[in-house]
């Protein structure tokens, strides 16, 4: 079975390609490498001992997509391609609207044209905006607080309209919480450009000596230790969730939270990282980061019930595997 993976060279995409190959799927990737390196896919091929068909192209390029759908018997699409940095989306909203919305629009049009109507879409917990209650269920109201989040919400709405107009579509909206970790091999992992915005890559770069100390954004939240609580999920568990969504047999559109249901504070993550890796993470408390919420964690019981999926790896595993990747690749893919 041939699966098209857009953005397959990226962090979550490369881990999902590996799981797909391990499960016997044939994988075709389209990626413009705007935020990734081809070497990630070379390493996936090495780990799986199988090959990937790779197209270096933009998903906005309709002719490139038509060429792929003409030359392959694509049966389903996993759509990761997109820009994902919240802060950058506030500075460059047009780039985000253009890239994320036009690529999705063109992809869905071409899928319709070639009657390929099974889609797994990378959505995000960001569609819940500032959550009213935790744990968050899929029925929680949707709202956005930045252009990146707005693109996810608009694409979700676009897909709901497509499914309503044509009952032969099978669409999963996977709302990821906070993906961290890496394949246990330490050969593939998250490789952010510049100084990381997100907590785990920041911690691993402090551990590697690339950054001096972690700024803990606020210790005055209403949480057990005053620092922000999130639902960290191992990227391999997340990748496996995509396979479950592909195998789920239904018509229409369904949203699923992919998280562990466990909330961990910033200080919990730092102390677990220290235990799992035997390193010391220098950190200091600074002001809250604007736009952050106190608590965000998932109710993932729908994914458990309908997809038969649950996250298996612990925060300890996530920290250990993140560090294995970072310590083997101190400068990411480009040594
Ligand atoms: P990533 O940046 O590592 O991967 C995205 C990939 O898409 C990159 O390889 C990039 O080169 C490619 N790409 C971007 N625009 C493209 C285009 N127009 N044409 C072709 N390729 C394009 O990001 P990731 O962390 O792997 O995230 C994958 C998806 O999951 C994204 O849609 C992201 O918004 C979503 N998501 C990520 C997180 C997270 O914390 N990492 C959380 C929630 C949702
Ligand atoms: C980020 C994204 C969000 C996305 C989510 C899941 C931002 C602003 N938001 O959210 O859209 O859905 O990831 O991928 O990027 N922290 C520190 N010091 C740091 C970095 C973070 O204390 O140097 C804290 C934050 O305040 C937060 C927690 O660590 O409490 C996690 O932060 P981060 O990794 O950036 O993820 P989110 O803010 O949850």
Coordinates of C-alpha atoms and ligand atoms in Angstrom, one line a residue:
X1 CA 0.0 0.0 0.0
X2 CA 1.5 3.3 -1.1
X3 CA 1.2 6.3 1.3
X4 CA 2.1 9.8 0.4
X5 CA 3.7 11.7 3.3
X6 CA 4.0 15.4 2.8
X7 CA 6.7 17.0 5.0
X8 CA 8.1 13.5 5.6
X9 CA 11.7 14.7 6.0
X10 CA 10.7 16.8 9.1
X11 CA 10.8 15.8 12.8
X12 CA 7.4 14.0 13.1
X13 CA 7.3 13.0 9.4
X14 CA 10.6 11.2 9.5
X15 CA 9.6 9.1 12.6
X16 CA 6.3 8.3 10.9
X17 CA 8.0 7.2 7.7
X18 CA 10.1 4.8 9.8
X19 CA 7.1 3.3 11.5
X20 CA 5.3 3.0 8.1
X21 CA 8.2 1.2 6.5
X22 CA 8.5 -1.1 9.5
X23 CA 4.8 -2.0 9.1
X24 CA 5.3 -2.8 5.4
X25 CA 3.8 0.3 3.8
X26 CA 5.5 1.8 0.7
X27 CA 6.3 5.4 1.3
X28 CA 6.4 8.4 -1.1
X29 CA 7.6 11.7 0.4
X30 CA 7.2 15.2 -0.9
X31 CA 9.1 17.8 1.0
X32 CA 10.7 21.1 -0.1
X33 CA 13.3 20.8 2.7
X34 CA 12.6 24.3 3.9
X35 CA 12.9 23.1 7.5
X36 CA 14.6 19.7 7.2
X37 CA 17.4 17.7 5.6
X38 CA 17.3 14.9 3.2
X39 CA 19.8 13.0 5.4
X40 CA 16.9 12.3 7.8
X41 CA 15.3 10.2 5.2
X42 CA 18.6 8.5 4.3
X43 CA 18.8 7.5 8.0
X44 CA 15.2 6.3 8.0
X45 CA 16.0 4.1 5.0
X46 CA 19.1 2.7 6.8
X47 CA 17.1 2.0 10.0
X48 CA 14.2 0.3 8.2
X49 CA 16.5 -1.4 5.5
X50 CA 13.9 -0.2 3.0
X51 CA 13.7 2.6 0.5
X52 CA 11.6 5.7 0.2
X53 CA 10.6 7.5 -3.0
X54 CA 11.5 11.1 -2.4
X55 CA 10.3 14.2 -4.3
X56 CA 12.0 17.5 -3.4
X57 CA 9.1 19.8 -4.3
X58 CA 6.7 22.2 -2.8
X59 CA 3.2 21.0 -1.9
X60 CA 1.9 24.3 -3.4
X61 CA 3.2 23.0 -6.8
X62 CA 0.1 21.4 -8.3
X63 CA 2.0 19.9 -11.3
X64 CA 4.5 18.2 -8.9
X65 CA 1.6 16.7 -7.0
X66 CA -0.2 15.6 -10.1
X67 CA 3.0 13.9 -11.3
X68 CA 3.2 12.0 -8.0
X69 CA -0.4 10.9 -8.2
X70 CA 0.0 9.9 -11.8
X71 CA 3.2 7.8 -11.2
X72 CA 2.2 6.1 -8.0
X73 CA -0.9 4.2 -6.7
X74 CA -1.3 6.5 -3.7
X75 CA -4.0 5.1 -1.4
X76 CA -3.8 7.6 1.5
X77 CA -2.0 10.8 2.4
X78 CA -0.5 11.9 5.7
X79 CA -0.2 15.7 5.6
X80 CA 2.6 17.1 7.8
X81 CA 4.0 19.8 5.5
X82 CA 3.6 23.2 7.0
X83 CA 5.4 26.0 8.9
X84 CA 5.1 25.5 12.7
X85 CA 6.8 28.3 14.7
X86 CA 4.2 30.3 16.7
X87 CA 6.4 33.3 17.3
X88 CA 7.5 33.5 13.6
X89 CA 3.8 33.3 12.5
X90 CA 3.1 36.4 14.5
X91 CA 5.9 38.2 12.7
X92 CA 5.2 36.8 9.3
X93 CA 1.5 36.0 9.1
X94 CA 1.3 36.1 5.3
X95 CA 4.0 33.5 4.9
X96 CA 2.1 31.2 7.3
X97 CA -1.3 31.7 5.7
X98 CA 0.2 31.3 2.2
X99 CA 2.3 28.2 2.9
X100 CA 0.0 26.3 5.2
X101 CA -3.3 27.1 3.5
X102 CA -2.3 27.1 -0.2
X103 CA -0.4 23.8 0.2
X104 CA -3.4 22.2 1.9
X105 CA -5.8 23.5 -0.7
X106 CA -3.8 22.3 -3.6
X107 CA -3.2 18.9 -2.0
X108 CA -6.9 18.4 -1.2
X109 CA -7.8 19.4 -4.8
X110 CA -5.4 16.9 -6.3
X111 CA -6.6 14.2 -4.0
X112 CA -10.1 14.8 -5.1
X113 CA -9.0 14.8 -8.7
X114 CA -7.3 11.4 -8.3
X115 CA -10.1 10.1 -6.0
X116 CA -7.7 9.5 -3.1
X117 CA -9.9 10.4 -0.2
X118 CA -8.2 9.0 2.9
X119 CA -6.3 11.7 4.8
X120 CA -4.5 12.0 8.1
X121 CA -3.9 15.7 9.0
X122 CA -1.4 17.1 11.5
X123 CA -3.4 19.4 13.6
X124 CA -2.4 20.6 17.0
X125 CA -3.6 21.3 20.6
X126 CA -3.1 24.9 19.6
X127 CA -6.7 24.7 18.1
X128 CA -8.0 24.8 21.7
X129 CA -6.6 28.3 22.3
X130 CA -6.7 29.0 26.0
X131 CA -8.4 25.8 27.3
X132 CA -11.3 26.4 29.8
X133 CA -10.9 22.9 31.3
X134 CA -8.3 20.2 31.6
X135 CA -8.0 17.4 30.5
X136 CA -9.1 18.7 27.1
X137 CA -11.5 16.6 25.2
X138 CA -12.1 16.9 21.4
X139 CA -15.4 18.7 22.1
X140 CA -13.7 21.6 23.8
X141 CA -14.3 24.9 22.0
X142 CA -11.8 25.8 19.3
X143 CA -10.1 29.2 19.2
X144 CA -6.8 30.5 18.1
X145 CA -4.3 33.0 19.6
X146 CA -1.8 33.3 16.7
X147 CA -1.6 33.0 12.9
X148 CA -0.1 29.5 13.1
X149 CA -3.0 28.2 15.2
X150 CA -5.4 30.0 12.8
X151 CA -4.0 28.0 9.8
X152 CA -4.7 24.7 11.7
X153 CA -8.2 25.8 12.6
X154 CA -9.0 26.9 9.0
X155 CA -7.6 23.6 7.6
X156 CA -9.7 21.6 10.0
X157 CA -12.8 23.6 8.9
X158 CA -11.9 23.2 5.3
X159 CA -11.7 19.4 5.8
X160 CA -15.0 19.3 7.7
X161 CA -16.7 21.1 4.7
X162 CA -15.1 18.7 2.2
X163 CA -16.3 15.7 4.2
X164 CA -19.8 17.2 4.5
X165 CA -19.9 17.7 0.7
X166 CA -18.7 14.2 -0.2
X167 CA -19.3 11.2 2.1
X168 CA -16.6 9.1 0.6
X169 CA -13.8 11.0 2.4
X170 CA -12.1 9.5 5.4
X171 CA -10.3 12.2 7.4
X172 CA -8.5 12.1 10.7
X173 CA -7.5 15.3 12.4
X174 CA -4.8 14.4 14.8
X175 CA -4.3 17.1 17.5
X176 CA -0.9 16.6 18.9
X177 CA 0.1 17.8 22.3
X178 CA 3.8 18.3 23.0
X179 CA 5.9 15.9 20.9
X180 CA 9.4 15.3 22.2
X181 CA 11.9 12.4 22.2
X182 CA 13.4 10.6 19.2
X183 CA 13.8 7.1 17.7
X184 CA 15.7 5.0 20.2
X185 CA 18.6 4.7 17.7
X186 CA 19.5 8.4 18.2
X187 CA 19.9 8.6 14.4
X188 CA 16.9 10.8 13.8
X189 CA 15.4 13.6 15.9
X190 CA 14.3 17.2 16.2
X191 CA 16.7 19.7 14.6
X192 CA 15.4 23.2 15.2
X193 CA 16.8 26.2 13.3
X194 CA 18.6 28.7 15.5
X195 CA 17.8 29.0 19.2
X196 CA 15.0 26.6 20.1
X197 CA 11.6 28.1 21.3
X198 CA 10.4 24.8 22.7
X199 CA 11.4 23.4 26.1
X200 CA 13.0 20.0 25.3
X201 CA 15.3 21.1 22.5
X202 CA 16.4 24.0 24.7
X203 CA 17.2 21.6 27.6
X204 CA 19.1 19.2 25.3
X205 CA 21.2 22.1 23.9
X206 CA 22.0 23.3 27.5
X207 CA 23.0 19.7 28.3
X208 CA 25.2 19.7 25.2
X209 CA 26.9 22.9 26.2
X210 CA 25.5 24.9 23.2
X211 CA 23.3 27.1 25.5
X212 CA 24.1 28.2 29.0
X213 CA 20.9 27.8 31.0
X214 CA 17.2 27.1 30.7
X215 CA 14.9 30.1 31.3
X216 CA 11.9 28.7 33.2
X217 CA 9.0 31.0 32.1
X218 CA 7.2 31.8 35.3
X219 CA 6.8 30.0 38.7
X220 CA 3.6 31.7 39.7
X221 CA 1.1 29.5 37.9
X222 CA -1.6 27.6 39.8
X223 CA 0.2 24.3 39.4
X224 CA 1.9 22.0 41.9
X225 CA 5.3 23.8 41.6
X226 CA 4.2 27.0 40.0
X227 CA 5.6 26.2 36.6
X228 CA 3.6 25.5 33.4
X229 CA 2.1 22.1 32.8
X230 CA 2.0 20.3 29.4
X231 CA 1.3 16.9 28.0
X232 CA 4.6 15.7 26.6
X233 CA 4.3 12.8 24.2
X234 CA 7.0 10.6 22.7
X235 CA 7.3 11.2 19.0
X236 CA 7.4 7.4 18.3
X237 CA 4.1 7.0 20.1
X238 CA 2.8 9.9 18.0
X239 CA 4.1 8.3 14.8
X240 CA 2.3 5.0 15.7
X241 CA -0.9 7.0 16.2
X242 CA -0.8 7.9 12.5
X243 CA -0.7 4.2 11.5
X244 CA -3.7 3.6 13.7
X245 CA -5.5 6.5 12.0
X246 CA -4.7 5.0 8.6
X247 CA -6.0 1.7 9.6
X248 CA -9.2 3.1 11.1
X249 CA -12.1 2.3 8.9
X250 CA -14.9 4.9 8.8
X251 CA -16.3 7.7 6.6
X252 CA -16.4 11.4 7.5
X253 CA -14.1 13.4 9.6
X254 CA -12.9 12.6 13.2
X255 CA -10.7 14.6 15.5
X256 CA -8.4 12.8 17.9
X257 CA -6.2 14.1 20.7
X258 CA -2.8 12.5 20.8
X259 CA -1.3 13.0 24.2
X260 CA -0.5 10.9 27.3
X261 CA -3.1 12.5 29.6
X262 CA -0.3 13.2 32.0
X263 CA 0.6 16.8 32.8
X264 CA 4.3 17.5 33.6
X265 CA 5.6 20.9 34.8
X266 CA 8.7 22.5 33.5
X267 CA 10.6 21.6 36.7
X268 CA 9.3 18.0 36.4
X269 CA 10.8 17.8 32.9
X270 CA 14.1 19.3 34.0
X271 CA 14.5 16.9 37.0
X272 CA 13.4 13.8 35.0
X273 CA 15.9 14.8 32.2
X274 CA 18.7 15.0 34.9
X275 CA 17.8 11.6 36.3
X276 CA 17.5 10.0 32.9
X277 CA 20.7 11.3 31.5
X278 CA 23.0 11.9 34.5
X279 CA 23.4 15.6 33.5
X280 CA 22.9 18.8 35.4
X281 CA 20.6 21.4 33.8
X282 CA 21.4 24.9 34.9
X283 CA 18.1 26.9 35.0
X284 CA 16.7 30.1 36.4
X285 CA 13.2 31.4 36.9
X286 CA 12.3 34.3 34.7
X287 CA 9.0 36.1 33.8
X288 CA 6.1 34.3 32.2
X289 CA 6.2 34.0 28.4
X290 CA 3.4 36.0 26.9
X291 CA 0.6 33.9 25.6
X292 CA 1.4 30.8 27.7
X293 CA -1.3 29.0 29.6
X294 CA -0.9 27.3 33.1
X295 CA -2.1 23.9 32.1
X296 CA -2.7 22.0 28.9
X297 CA -3.1 18.2 28.8
X298 CA -5.2 15.8 26.8
X299 CA -8.1 13.5 27.4
X300 CA -7.0 10.9 24.8
X301 CA -9.7 8.4 25.6
X302 CA -11.3 8.8 22.2
X303 CA -8.1 7.7 20.4
X304 CA -7.9 4.8 22.8
X305 CA -11.5 3.8 22.2
X306 CA -11.8 4.3 18.4
X307 CA -8.2 3.8 17.2
X308 CA -7.0 1.4 19.8
X309 CA -4.1 3.7 20.4
X310 CA -2.4 4.8 23.7
X311 CA 0.9 6.4 24.4
X312 CA 3.2 3.9 26.0
X313 CA 6.5 5.7 26.6
X314 CA 7.1 7.6 29.9
X315 CA 8.7 11.1 30.4
X316 CA 11.9 9.3 31.4
X317 CA 12.0 7.5 28.0
X318 CA 11.3 10.8 26.2
X319 CA 14.2 12.5 28.0
X320 CA 16.6 9.7 27.5
X321 CA 15.8 9.4 23.8
X322 CA 15.9 13.2 23.2
X323 CA 19.4 13.2 24.8
X324 CA 20.6 10.1 22.8
X325 CA 19.7 12.0 19.6
X326 CA 21.3 15.4 20.8
X327 CA 24.4 13.8 22.2
X328 CA 25.1 11.7 19.1
X329 CA 24.3 14.7 16.8
X330 CA 25.4 17.8 18.8
X331 CA 24.8 20.1 15.8
X332 CA 21.8 18.3 14.4
X333 CA 21.9 16.8 10.9
X334 CA 24.6 19.2 9.8
X335 CA 27.7 18.2 11.8
Ligands
LIG1 P1 9.0 20.1 10.7 O1 9.2 21.5 10.4 O2 10.1 19.3 11.3 O3 8.4 19.3 9.5 C1 7.6 19.9 8.5 C2 8.1 19.5 7.2 O4 7.3 20.1 6.1 C3 9.6 20.1 7.0 O5 10.3 19.0 6.5 C4 9.4 21.1 5.9 O6 10.6 21.2 5.1 C5 8.2 20.7 5.1 N1 7.4 21.7 4.5 C6 6.9 22.9 5.0 N2 6.2 23.5 4.1 C7 6.3 22.8 2.9 C8 5.7 22.9 1.6 N3 5.0 24.0 1.3 N4 6.0 22.0 0.7 C9 6.7 20.9 1.0 N5 7.2 20.7 2.2 C10 7.0 21.6 3.2 O7 7.7 20.0 11.8 P2 7.2 18.8 12.6 O8 7.5 19.2 14.1 O9 7.6 17.6 12.1 O10 5.6 19.1 12.4 C11 4.9 18.4 11.4 C12 3.5 18.9 11.4 O11 2.9 18.7 12.7 C13 3.3 20.4 11.1 O12 2.2 20.5 10.3 C14 3.1 21.0 12.5 O13 2.4 22.2 12.4 C15 2.4 19.9 13.2 N6 2.5 20.0 14.7 C16 3.8 19.9 15.2 C17 3.9 20.0 16.6 C18 5.3 20.0 17.2 O14 5.4 20.4 18.4 N7 6.4 19.6 16.5 C19 2.8 20.1 17.4 C20 1.6 20.1 16.8 C21 1.4 20.0 15.4
LIG2 C1 4.2 25.0 21.7 C2 3.5 25.8 20.7 C3 2.1 25.3 20.5 C4 2.1 23.9 20.1 C5 2.8 23.1 21.2 C6 2.9 21.6 20.9 C7 4.6 28.0 21.2 C8 4.4 29.3 21.8 N1 3.5 27.2 21.3 O1 3.5 25.1 22.9 O2 1.5 26.1 19.4 O3 0.8 23.4 19.9 O4 4.1 23.6 21.4 O5 3.9 21.4 20.1 O6 5.6 27.6 20.7 N2 9.3 26.8 28.6 C9 10.2 27.3 29.5 N3 11.4 27.7 28.9 C10 11.7 27.5 27.6 C11 10.7 27.0 26.7 C12 9.5 26.6 27.3 O7 10.0 27.4 30.6 O8 12.8 27.9 27.2 C13 8.0 26.3 29.2 C14 6.7 27.0 28.6 O9 6.4 28.2 29.3 C15 5.7 25.9 28.7 C16 6.5 24.6 28.6 O10 7.8 25.0 28.9 O11 5.1 25.9 30.0 C17 6.4 24.0 27.2 O12 6.8 25.1 26.2 P1 6.9 24.7 24.7 O13 7.8 23.6 24.5 O14 7.3 26.0 24.0 O15 5.5 24.3 24.2 P2 4.1 25.0 24.3 O16 4.2 26.3 24.9 O17 3.2 24.1 25.1

